[in-house]
Short mmCIF file of C-alpha atoms and ligand atoms in Angstrom, two decimals:
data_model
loop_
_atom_site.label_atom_id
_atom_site.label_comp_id
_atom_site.label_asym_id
_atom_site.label_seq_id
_atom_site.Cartn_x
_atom_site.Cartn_y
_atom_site.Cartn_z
CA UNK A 1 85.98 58.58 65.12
CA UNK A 2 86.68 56.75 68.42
CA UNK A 3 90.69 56.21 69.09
CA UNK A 4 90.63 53.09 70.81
CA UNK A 5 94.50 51.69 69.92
CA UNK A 6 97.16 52.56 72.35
CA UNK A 7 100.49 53.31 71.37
CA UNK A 8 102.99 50.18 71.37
CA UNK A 9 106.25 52.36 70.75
CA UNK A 10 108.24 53.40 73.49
CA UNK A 11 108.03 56.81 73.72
CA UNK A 12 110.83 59.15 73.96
CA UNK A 13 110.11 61.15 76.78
CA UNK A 14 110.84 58.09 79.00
CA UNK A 15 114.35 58.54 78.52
CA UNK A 16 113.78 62.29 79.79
CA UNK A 17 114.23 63.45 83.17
CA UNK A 18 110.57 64.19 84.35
CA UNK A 19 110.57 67.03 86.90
CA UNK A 20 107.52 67.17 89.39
CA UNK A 21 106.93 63.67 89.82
CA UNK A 22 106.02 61.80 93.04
CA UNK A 23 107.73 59.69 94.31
CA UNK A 24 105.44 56.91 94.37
CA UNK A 25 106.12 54.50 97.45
CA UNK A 26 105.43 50.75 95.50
CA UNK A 27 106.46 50.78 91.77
CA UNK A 28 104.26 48.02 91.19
CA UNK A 29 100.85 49.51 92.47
CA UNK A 30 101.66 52.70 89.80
CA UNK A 31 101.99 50.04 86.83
CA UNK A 32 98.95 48.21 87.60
CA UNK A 33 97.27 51.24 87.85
CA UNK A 34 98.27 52.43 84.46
CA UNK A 35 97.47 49.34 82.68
CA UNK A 36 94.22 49.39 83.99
CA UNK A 37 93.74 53.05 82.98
CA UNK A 38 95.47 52.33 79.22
CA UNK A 39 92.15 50.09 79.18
CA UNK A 40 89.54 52.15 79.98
CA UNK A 41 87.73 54.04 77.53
CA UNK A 42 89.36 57.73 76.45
CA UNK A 43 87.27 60.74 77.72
CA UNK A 44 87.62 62.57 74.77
CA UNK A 45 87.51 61.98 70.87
CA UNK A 46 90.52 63.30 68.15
CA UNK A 47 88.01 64.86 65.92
CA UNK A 48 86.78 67.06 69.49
CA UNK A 49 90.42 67.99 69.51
CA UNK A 50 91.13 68.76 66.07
CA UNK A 51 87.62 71.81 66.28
CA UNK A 52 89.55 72.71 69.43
CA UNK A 53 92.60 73.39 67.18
CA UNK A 54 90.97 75.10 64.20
CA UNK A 55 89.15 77.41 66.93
CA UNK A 56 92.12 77.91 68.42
CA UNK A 57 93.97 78.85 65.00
CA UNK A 58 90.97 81.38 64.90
CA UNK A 59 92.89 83.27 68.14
CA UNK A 60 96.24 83.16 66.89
CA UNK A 61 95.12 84.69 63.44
CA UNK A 62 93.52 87.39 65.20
CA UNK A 63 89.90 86.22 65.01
CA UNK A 64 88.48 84.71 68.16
CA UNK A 65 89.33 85.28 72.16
CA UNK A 66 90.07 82.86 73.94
CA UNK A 67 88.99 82.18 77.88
CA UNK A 68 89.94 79.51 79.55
CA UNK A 69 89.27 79.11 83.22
CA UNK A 70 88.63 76.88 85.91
CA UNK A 71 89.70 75.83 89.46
CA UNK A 72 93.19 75.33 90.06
CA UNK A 73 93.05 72.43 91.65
CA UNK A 74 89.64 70.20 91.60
CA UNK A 75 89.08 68.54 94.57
CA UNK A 76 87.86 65.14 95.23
CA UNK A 77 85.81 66.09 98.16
CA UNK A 78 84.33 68.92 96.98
CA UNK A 79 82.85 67.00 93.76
CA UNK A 80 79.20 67.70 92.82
CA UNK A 81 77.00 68.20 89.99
CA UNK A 82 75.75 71.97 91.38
CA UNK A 83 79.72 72.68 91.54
CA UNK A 84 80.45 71.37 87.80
CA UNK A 85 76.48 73.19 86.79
CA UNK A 86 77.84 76.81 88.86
CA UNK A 87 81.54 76.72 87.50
CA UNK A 88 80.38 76.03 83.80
CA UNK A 89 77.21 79.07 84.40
CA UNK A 90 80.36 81.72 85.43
CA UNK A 91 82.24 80.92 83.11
CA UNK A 92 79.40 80.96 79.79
CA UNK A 93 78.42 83.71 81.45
CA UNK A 94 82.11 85.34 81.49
CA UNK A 95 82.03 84.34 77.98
CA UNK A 96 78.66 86.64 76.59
CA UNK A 97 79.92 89.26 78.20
CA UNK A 98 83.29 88.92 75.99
CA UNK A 99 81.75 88.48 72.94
CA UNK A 100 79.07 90.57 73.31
CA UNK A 101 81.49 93.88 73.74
CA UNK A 102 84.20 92.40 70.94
CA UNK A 103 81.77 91.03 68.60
CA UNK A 104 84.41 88.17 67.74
CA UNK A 105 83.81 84.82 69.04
CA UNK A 106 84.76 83.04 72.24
CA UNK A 107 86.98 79.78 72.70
CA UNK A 108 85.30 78.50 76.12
CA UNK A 109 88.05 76.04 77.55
CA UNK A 110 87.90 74.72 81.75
CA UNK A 111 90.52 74.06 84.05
CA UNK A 112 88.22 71.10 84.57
CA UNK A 113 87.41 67.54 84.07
CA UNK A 114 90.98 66.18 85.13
CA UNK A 115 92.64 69.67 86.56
CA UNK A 116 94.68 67.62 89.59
CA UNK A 117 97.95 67.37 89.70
CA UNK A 118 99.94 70.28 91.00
CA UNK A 119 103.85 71.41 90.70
CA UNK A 120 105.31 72.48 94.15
CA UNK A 121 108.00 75.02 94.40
CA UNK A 122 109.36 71.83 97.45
CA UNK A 123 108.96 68.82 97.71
CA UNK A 124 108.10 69.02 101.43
CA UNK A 125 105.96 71.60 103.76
CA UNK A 126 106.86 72.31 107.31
CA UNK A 127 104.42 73.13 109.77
CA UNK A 128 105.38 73.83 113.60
CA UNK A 129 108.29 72.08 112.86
CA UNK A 130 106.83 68.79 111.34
CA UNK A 131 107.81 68.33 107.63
CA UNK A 132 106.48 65.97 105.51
CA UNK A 133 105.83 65.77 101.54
CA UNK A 134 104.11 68.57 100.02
CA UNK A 135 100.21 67.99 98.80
CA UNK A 136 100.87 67.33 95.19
CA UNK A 137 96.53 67.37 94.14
CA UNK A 138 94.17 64.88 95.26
CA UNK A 139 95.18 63.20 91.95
CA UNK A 140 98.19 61.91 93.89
CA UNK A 141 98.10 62.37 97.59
CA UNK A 142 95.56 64.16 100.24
CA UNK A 143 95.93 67.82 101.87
CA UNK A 144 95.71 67.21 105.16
CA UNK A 145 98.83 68.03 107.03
CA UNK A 146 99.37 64.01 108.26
CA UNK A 147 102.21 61.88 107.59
CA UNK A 148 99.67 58.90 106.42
CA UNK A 149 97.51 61.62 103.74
CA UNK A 150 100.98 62.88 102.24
CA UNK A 151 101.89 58.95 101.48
CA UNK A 152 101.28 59.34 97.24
CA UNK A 153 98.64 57.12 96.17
CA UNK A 154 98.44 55.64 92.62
CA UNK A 155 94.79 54.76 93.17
CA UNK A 156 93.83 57.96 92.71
CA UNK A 157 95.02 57.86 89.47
CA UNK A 158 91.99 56.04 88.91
CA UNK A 159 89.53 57.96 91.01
CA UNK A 160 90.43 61.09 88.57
CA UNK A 161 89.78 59.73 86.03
CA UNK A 162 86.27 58.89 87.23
CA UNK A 163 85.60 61.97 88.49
CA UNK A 164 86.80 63.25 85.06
CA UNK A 165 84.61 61.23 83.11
CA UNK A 166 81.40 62.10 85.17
CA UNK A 167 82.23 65.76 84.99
CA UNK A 168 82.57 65.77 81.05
CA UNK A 169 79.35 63.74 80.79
CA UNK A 170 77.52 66.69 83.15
CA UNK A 171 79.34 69.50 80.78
CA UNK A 172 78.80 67.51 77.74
CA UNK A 173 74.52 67.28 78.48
CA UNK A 174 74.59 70.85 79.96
CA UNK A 175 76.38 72.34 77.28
CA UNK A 176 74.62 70.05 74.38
CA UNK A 177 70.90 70.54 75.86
CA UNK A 178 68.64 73.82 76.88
CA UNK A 179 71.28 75.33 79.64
CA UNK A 180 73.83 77.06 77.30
CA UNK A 181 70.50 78.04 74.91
CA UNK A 182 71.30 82.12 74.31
CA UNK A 183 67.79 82.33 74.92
CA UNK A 184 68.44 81.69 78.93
CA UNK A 185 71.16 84.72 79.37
CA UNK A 186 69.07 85.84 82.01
CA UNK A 187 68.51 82.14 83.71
CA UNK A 188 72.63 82.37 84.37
CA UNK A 189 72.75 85.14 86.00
CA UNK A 190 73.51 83.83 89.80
CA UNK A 191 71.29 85.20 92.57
CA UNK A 192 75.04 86.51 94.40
CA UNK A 193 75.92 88.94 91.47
CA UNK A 194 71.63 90.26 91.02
CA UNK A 195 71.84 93.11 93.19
CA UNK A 196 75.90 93.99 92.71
CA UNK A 197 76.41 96.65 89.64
CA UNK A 198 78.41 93.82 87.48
CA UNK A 199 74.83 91.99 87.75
CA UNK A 200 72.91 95.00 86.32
CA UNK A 201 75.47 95.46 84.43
CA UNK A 202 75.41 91.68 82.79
CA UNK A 203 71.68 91.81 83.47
CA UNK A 204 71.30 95.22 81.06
CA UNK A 205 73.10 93.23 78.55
CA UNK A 206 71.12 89.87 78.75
CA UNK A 207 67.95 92.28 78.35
CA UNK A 208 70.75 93.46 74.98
CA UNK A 209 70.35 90.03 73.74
CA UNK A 210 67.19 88.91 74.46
CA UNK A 211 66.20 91.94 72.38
CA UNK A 212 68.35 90.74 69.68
CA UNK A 213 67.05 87.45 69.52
CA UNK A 214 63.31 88.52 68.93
CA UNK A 215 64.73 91.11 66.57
CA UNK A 216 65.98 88.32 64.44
CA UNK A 217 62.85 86.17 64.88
CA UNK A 218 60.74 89.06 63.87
CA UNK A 219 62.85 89.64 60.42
CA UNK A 220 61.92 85.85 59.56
CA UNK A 221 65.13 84.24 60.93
CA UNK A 222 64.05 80.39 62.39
CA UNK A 223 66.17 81.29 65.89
CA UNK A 224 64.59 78.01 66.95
CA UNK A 225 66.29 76.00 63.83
CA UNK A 226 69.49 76.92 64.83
CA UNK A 227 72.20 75.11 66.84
CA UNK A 228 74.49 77.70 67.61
CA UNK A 229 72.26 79.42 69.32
CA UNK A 230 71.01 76.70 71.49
CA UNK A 231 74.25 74.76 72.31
CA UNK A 232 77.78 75.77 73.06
CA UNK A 233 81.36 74.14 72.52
CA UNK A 234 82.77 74.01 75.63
CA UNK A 235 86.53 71.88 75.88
CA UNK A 236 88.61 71.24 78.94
CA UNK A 237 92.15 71.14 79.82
CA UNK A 238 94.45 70.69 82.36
CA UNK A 239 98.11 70.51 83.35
CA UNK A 240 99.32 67.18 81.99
CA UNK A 241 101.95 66.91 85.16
CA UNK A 242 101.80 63.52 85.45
CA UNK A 243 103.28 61.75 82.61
CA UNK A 244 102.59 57.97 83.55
CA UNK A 245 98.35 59.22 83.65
CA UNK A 246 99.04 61.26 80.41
CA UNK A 247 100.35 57.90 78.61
CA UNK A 248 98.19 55.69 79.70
CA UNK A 249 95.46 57.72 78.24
CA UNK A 250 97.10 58.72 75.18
CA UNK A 251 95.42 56.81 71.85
CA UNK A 252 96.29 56.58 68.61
CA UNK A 253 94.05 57.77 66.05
CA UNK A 254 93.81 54.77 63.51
CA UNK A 255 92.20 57.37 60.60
CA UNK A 256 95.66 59.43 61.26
CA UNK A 257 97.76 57.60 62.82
CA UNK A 258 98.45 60.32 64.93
CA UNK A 259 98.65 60.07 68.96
CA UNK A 260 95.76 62.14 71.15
CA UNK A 261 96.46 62.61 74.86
CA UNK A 262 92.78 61.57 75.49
CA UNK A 263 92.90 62.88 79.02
CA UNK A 264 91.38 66.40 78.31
CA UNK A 265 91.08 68.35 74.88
CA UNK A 266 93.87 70.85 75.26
CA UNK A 267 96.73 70.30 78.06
CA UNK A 268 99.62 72.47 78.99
CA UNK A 269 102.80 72.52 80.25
CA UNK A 270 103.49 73.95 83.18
CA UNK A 271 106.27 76.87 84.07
CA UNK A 272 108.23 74.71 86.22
CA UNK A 273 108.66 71.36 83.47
CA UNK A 274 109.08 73.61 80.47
CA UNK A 275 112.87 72.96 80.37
CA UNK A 276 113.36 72.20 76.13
CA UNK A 277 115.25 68.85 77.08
CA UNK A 278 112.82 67.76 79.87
CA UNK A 279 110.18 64.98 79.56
CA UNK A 280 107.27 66.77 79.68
CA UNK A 281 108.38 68.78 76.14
CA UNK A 282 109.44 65.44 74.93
CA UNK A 283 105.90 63.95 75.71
CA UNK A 284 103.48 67.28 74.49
CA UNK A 285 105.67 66.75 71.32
CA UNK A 286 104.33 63.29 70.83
CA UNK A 287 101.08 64.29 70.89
CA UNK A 288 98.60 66.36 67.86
CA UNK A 289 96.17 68.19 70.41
CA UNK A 290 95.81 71.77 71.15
CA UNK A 291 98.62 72.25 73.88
CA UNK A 292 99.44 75.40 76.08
CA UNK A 293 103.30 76.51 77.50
CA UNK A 294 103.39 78.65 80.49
CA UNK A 295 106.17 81.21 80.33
CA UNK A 296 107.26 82.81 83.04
CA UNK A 297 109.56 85.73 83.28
CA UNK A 298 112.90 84.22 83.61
CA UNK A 299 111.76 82.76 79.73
CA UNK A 300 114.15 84.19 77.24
CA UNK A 301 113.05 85.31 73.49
CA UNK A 302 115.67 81.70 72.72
CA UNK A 303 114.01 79.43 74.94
CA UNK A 304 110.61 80.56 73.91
CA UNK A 305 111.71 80.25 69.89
CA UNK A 306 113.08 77.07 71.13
CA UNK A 307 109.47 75.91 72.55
CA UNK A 308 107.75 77.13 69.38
CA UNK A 309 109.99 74.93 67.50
CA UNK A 310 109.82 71.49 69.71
CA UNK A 311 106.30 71.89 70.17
CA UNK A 312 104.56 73.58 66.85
CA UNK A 313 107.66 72.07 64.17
CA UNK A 314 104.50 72.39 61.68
CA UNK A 315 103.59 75.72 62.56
CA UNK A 316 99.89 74.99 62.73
CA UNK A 317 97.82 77.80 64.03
CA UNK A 318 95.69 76.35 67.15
CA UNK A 319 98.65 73.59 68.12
CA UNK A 320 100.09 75.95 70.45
CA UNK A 321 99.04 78.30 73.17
CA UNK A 322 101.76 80.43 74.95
CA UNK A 323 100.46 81.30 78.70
CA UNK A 324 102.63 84.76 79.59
CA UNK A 325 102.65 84.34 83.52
CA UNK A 326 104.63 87.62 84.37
CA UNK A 327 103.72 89.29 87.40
CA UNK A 328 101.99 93.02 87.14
CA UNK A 329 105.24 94.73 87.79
CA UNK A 330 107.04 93.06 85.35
CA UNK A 331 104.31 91.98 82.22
CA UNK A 332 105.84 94.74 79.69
CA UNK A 333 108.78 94.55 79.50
CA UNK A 334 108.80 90.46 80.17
CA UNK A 335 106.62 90.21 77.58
CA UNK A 336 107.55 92.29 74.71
CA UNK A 337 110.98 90.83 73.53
CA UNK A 338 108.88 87.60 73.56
CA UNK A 339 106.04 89.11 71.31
CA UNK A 340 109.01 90.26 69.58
CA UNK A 341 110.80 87.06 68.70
CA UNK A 342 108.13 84.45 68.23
CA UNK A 343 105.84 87.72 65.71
CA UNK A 344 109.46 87.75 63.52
CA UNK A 345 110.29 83.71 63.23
CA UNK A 346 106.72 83.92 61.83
CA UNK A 347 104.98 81.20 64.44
CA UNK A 348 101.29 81.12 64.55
CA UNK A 349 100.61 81.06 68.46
CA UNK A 350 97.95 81.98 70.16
CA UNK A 351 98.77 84.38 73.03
CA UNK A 352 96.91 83.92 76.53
CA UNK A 353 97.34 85.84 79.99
CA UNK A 354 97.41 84.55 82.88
CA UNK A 355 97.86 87.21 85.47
CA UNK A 356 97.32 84.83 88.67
CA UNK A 357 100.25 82.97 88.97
CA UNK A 358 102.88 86.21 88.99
CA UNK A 359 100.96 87.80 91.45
CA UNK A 360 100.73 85.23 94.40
CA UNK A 361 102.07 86.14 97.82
CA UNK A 362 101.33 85.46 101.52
CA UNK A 363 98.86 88.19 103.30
CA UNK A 364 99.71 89.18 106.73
CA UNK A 365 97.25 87.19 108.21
CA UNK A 366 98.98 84.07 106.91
CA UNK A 367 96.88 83.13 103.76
CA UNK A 368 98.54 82.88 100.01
CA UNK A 369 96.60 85.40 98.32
CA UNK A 370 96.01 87.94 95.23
CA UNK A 371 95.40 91.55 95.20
CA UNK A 372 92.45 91.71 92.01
CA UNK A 373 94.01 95.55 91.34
CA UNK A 374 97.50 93.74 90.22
CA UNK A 375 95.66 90.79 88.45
CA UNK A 376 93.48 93.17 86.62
CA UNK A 377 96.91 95.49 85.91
CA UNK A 378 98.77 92.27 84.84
CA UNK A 379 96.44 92.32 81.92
CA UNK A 380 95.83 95.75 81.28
CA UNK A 381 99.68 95.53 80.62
CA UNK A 382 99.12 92.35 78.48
CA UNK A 383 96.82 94.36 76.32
CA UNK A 384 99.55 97.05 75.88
CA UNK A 385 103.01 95.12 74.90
CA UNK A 386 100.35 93.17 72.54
CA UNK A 387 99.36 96.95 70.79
CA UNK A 388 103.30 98.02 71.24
CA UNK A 389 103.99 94.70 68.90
CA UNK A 390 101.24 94.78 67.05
CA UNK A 391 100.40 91.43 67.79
CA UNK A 392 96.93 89.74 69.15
CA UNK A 393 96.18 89.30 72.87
CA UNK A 394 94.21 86.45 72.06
CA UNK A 395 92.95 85.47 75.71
CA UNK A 396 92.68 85.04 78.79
CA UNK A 397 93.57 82.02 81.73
CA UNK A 398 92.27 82.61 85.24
CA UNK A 399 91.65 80.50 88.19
CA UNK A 400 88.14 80.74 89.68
CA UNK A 401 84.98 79.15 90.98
CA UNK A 402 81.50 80.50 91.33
CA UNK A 403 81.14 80.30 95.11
CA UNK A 404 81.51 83.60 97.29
CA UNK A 405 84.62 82.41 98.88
CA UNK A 406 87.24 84.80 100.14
CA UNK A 407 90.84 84.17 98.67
CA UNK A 408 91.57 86.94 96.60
CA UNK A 409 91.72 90.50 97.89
CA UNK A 410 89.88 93.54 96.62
CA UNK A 411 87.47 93.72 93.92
CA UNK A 412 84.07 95.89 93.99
CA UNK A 413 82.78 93.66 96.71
CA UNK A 414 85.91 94.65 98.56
CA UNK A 415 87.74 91.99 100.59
CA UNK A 416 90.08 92.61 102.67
CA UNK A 417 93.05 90.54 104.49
CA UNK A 418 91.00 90.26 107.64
CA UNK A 419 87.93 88.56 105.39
CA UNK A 420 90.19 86.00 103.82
CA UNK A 421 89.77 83.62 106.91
CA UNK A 422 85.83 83.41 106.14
CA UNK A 423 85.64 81.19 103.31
CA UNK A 424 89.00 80.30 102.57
CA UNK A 425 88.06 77.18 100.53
CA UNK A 426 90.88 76.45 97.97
CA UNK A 427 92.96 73.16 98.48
CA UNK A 428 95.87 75.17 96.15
CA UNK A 429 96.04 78.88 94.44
CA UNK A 430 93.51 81.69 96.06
CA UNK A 431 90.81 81.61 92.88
CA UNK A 432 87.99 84.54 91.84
CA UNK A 433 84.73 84.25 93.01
CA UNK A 434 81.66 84.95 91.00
CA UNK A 435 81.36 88.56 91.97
CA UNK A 436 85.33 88.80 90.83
CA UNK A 437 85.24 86.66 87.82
CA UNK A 438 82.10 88.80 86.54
CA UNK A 439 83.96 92.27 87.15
CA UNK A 440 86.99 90.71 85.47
CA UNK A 441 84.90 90.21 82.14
CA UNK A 442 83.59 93.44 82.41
CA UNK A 443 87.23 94.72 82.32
CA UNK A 444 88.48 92.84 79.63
CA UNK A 445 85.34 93.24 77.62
CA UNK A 446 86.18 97.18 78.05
CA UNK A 447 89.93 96.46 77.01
CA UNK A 448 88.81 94.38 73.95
CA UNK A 449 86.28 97.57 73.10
CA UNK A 450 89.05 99.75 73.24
CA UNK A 451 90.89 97.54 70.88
CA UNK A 452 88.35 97.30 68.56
C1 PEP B 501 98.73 76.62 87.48
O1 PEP B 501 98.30 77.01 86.38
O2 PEP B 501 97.97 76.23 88.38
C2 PEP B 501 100.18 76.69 87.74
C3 PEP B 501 100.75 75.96 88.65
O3 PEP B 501 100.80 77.60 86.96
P1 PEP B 501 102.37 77.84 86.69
O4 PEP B 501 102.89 76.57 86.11
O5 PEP B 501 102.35 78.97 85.72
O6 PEP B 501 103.00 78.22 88.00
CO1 CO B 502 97.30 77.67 90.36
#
């Protein structure tokens, strides 16, 4: 069912103070701008949201996994079809490896297809003593360290939402036609990982499957008849930072009545707008899709019961995602008094980890990086306060691309501080590469074989 109606009521989180927002230098260009967007088509459907939801409520009731990963910021100048093709290959290929050693399903979601906008921890940046406004995503102003690229820019607005719409329509034909087919495991595999032991590895288990497959065909089953086997659900989400963007796109459903932020399947609110009297909980509360809530590790079991309540009144399994962003050091015992709380008041959430954001810092060579040792230990501990509660780790949410570049440290590829300067590519957050985001699987796989 297309949602084509846009909401006349004012909504309530405009009365909200909106943290994170630029400070957009002519009014008047931001409102023509969202008009213009509040009449452009939505990129994607309420009924695509609801199966998002009921896969979802598959995690929280212990079911499915969930992986959801992407860049963490796109970027308008790196845009291509090869990027979109090589960032939706690691990621189904992340994804076989999961439910291959589980043997429960996977919920595939991408930071991708409108991942922009970023919070800053300051509003400006200071570089050999010039400040200026911070890069807040190309979705709103350019990285380049110039007083004219910082100026916030509500055409862009526009231009994401372009580039967001031609990226689903790539994922949408590459995930509906022969590329995610099971039966092409093997045609995934990038040349990078073939001759690194996570590529035998994931090689040895496409062989697994391939096996499988002409097992099946040879006991009478019609493979070629069936769907799930030759296509893949495949969602996207983002940050919804930007609240004017988020309206302008949000529909109404007339078979519901309900309002869809059309912008991306599932969106999420970020750990520095999560305040329970803000504007971005005001807005997610408006709005039926899947959502996510980062929680850092200042969150208390109250403010997190307090989220679960705002955001999930109905306590529908799949509505709401809680993103534990802890920090290795500090994931068990951050985490378990929120297991805790939210497992007794008896809400349905789905639990995620993302071990990137806890474990940033600044190398000595200069660059904002990630040691892979703490992000893999941030969810090694994940797994554990889950089995202490007896709850479900239900997932994962990781920042990566497919490209060999060199922004987090370690892994079995090693890279080291004094190789982060050769392909330091990210306009934001230091992200996996392939090699990294392959290994990762394999050790989550192993924790989810373990738990089995
Ligand atoms: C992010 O996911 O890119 C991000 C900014 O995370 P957080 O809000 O947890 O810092
Ligand atoms: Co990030």
């Amino acid at each position: 069912m297309l949602t084509v109606e846009r909401d006349p009521e004012p909504q309530a989180w405009t009365t909200r103070p909106a943290e994170q927002q630029p400070n957009w230098p002519d009014p008047g260009a931001l409102e023509r701008v969202t008009k213009e967007l509040a009449s452009l088509p939505p990129l994607v459907f309420a009924g695509e949201t609801r199966d998002l939801t009921e896969a979802l409520g598959r995690v929280a009731e212990s079911r499915a996994f969930l992986l959801q990963a992407g860049d963490c910021a796109e970027s308008f100048t790196s845009f291509s079809a090869e990027s979109v093709r090589r960032r939706l290959q690691v990621i189904l290929q992340m994804a076989v490896v999961l439910t291959y050693s589980s043997g429960v399903p996977t919920v595939k979601i991408g930071r991708i297809a409108g991942q922009f906008a970023k919070p800053r921890s300051s509003d400006t940046e200071t570089v050999g003593g010039v400040t200026l406004p911070s890069f807040r995503g190309h979705i709103v102003n350019d990285d380049a360290f110039t007083a004219e690229a910082r100026v916030p820019d509500p055409e862009r607005l526009l231009r994401a939402y372009h580039q967001s719409a031609s990226t689903l329509n790539l994922l949408r034909s590459l995930t509906r036609g022969g590329f995610s087919d099971l039966n092409r495991v093997h045609a995934w595999t990038q040349s990078f990982v073939d001759a690194t032991p996570q590529g035998r590895q994931y090689k040895d288990l496409a062989d697994e499957i391939g096996r499988a497959l002409r097992f099946m065909g040879a006991c009478g089953v019609d493979t070629a008849s069936l769907p799930t086997l030759h296509q893949t659900d495949f969602y996207t989400s983002h940050e919804a930072l930007l609240l004017p963007y988020e309206e302008a796109l949000t529909r109404v459903d007339p078979l519901t009545g309900e309002r869809f932020a059309t912008s991306a399947h599932m969106i999420w609110i970020g750990e520095r707008t999560r305040r329970l009297d803000g504007a971005h909980v005001a807005y997610f509360a408006s709005v039926a899709n899947p959502i996510g809530c980062k929680v850092g590790p200042t969150a208390t079991p109250d403010e997190v019961l307090g989220l679960c309540e705002a955001l999930n009144p109905d306590r529908i399994p799949g509505r709401l995602t809680l993103i534990s962003r802890m920090g290795a050091g500090r994931i068990e015992e951050g985490l378990r008094p929120l297991l805790a709380a939210v497992r007794d008041a008896g809400h349905p959430v789905v639990w995620a980890c993302d071990p990137m954001h806890g474990n940033t810092f600044t190398s000595e060579s200069g660059h904002k990086t990630r040691r892979f040792d703490d992000i893999l230990d941030e969810i090694a501990g994940f797994f554990r306060a889950h089995a202490a509660e007896g709850t479900w780790a239900g997932g994962v949410h990781v920042e990566l691309t497919s490209d060999q570049v060199t922004e987090c440290l370690g892994g079995s590829h090693e890279i080291l501080d004094a190789d982060l300067d050769t392909r330091y590519e990210t306009v934001c957050d230091p992200r996996l590469n392939g090699r990294q985001s392959l290994d990762l699987a394999f050790r989550v796989a192993d924790a989810l074989r373990a738990r089995a």
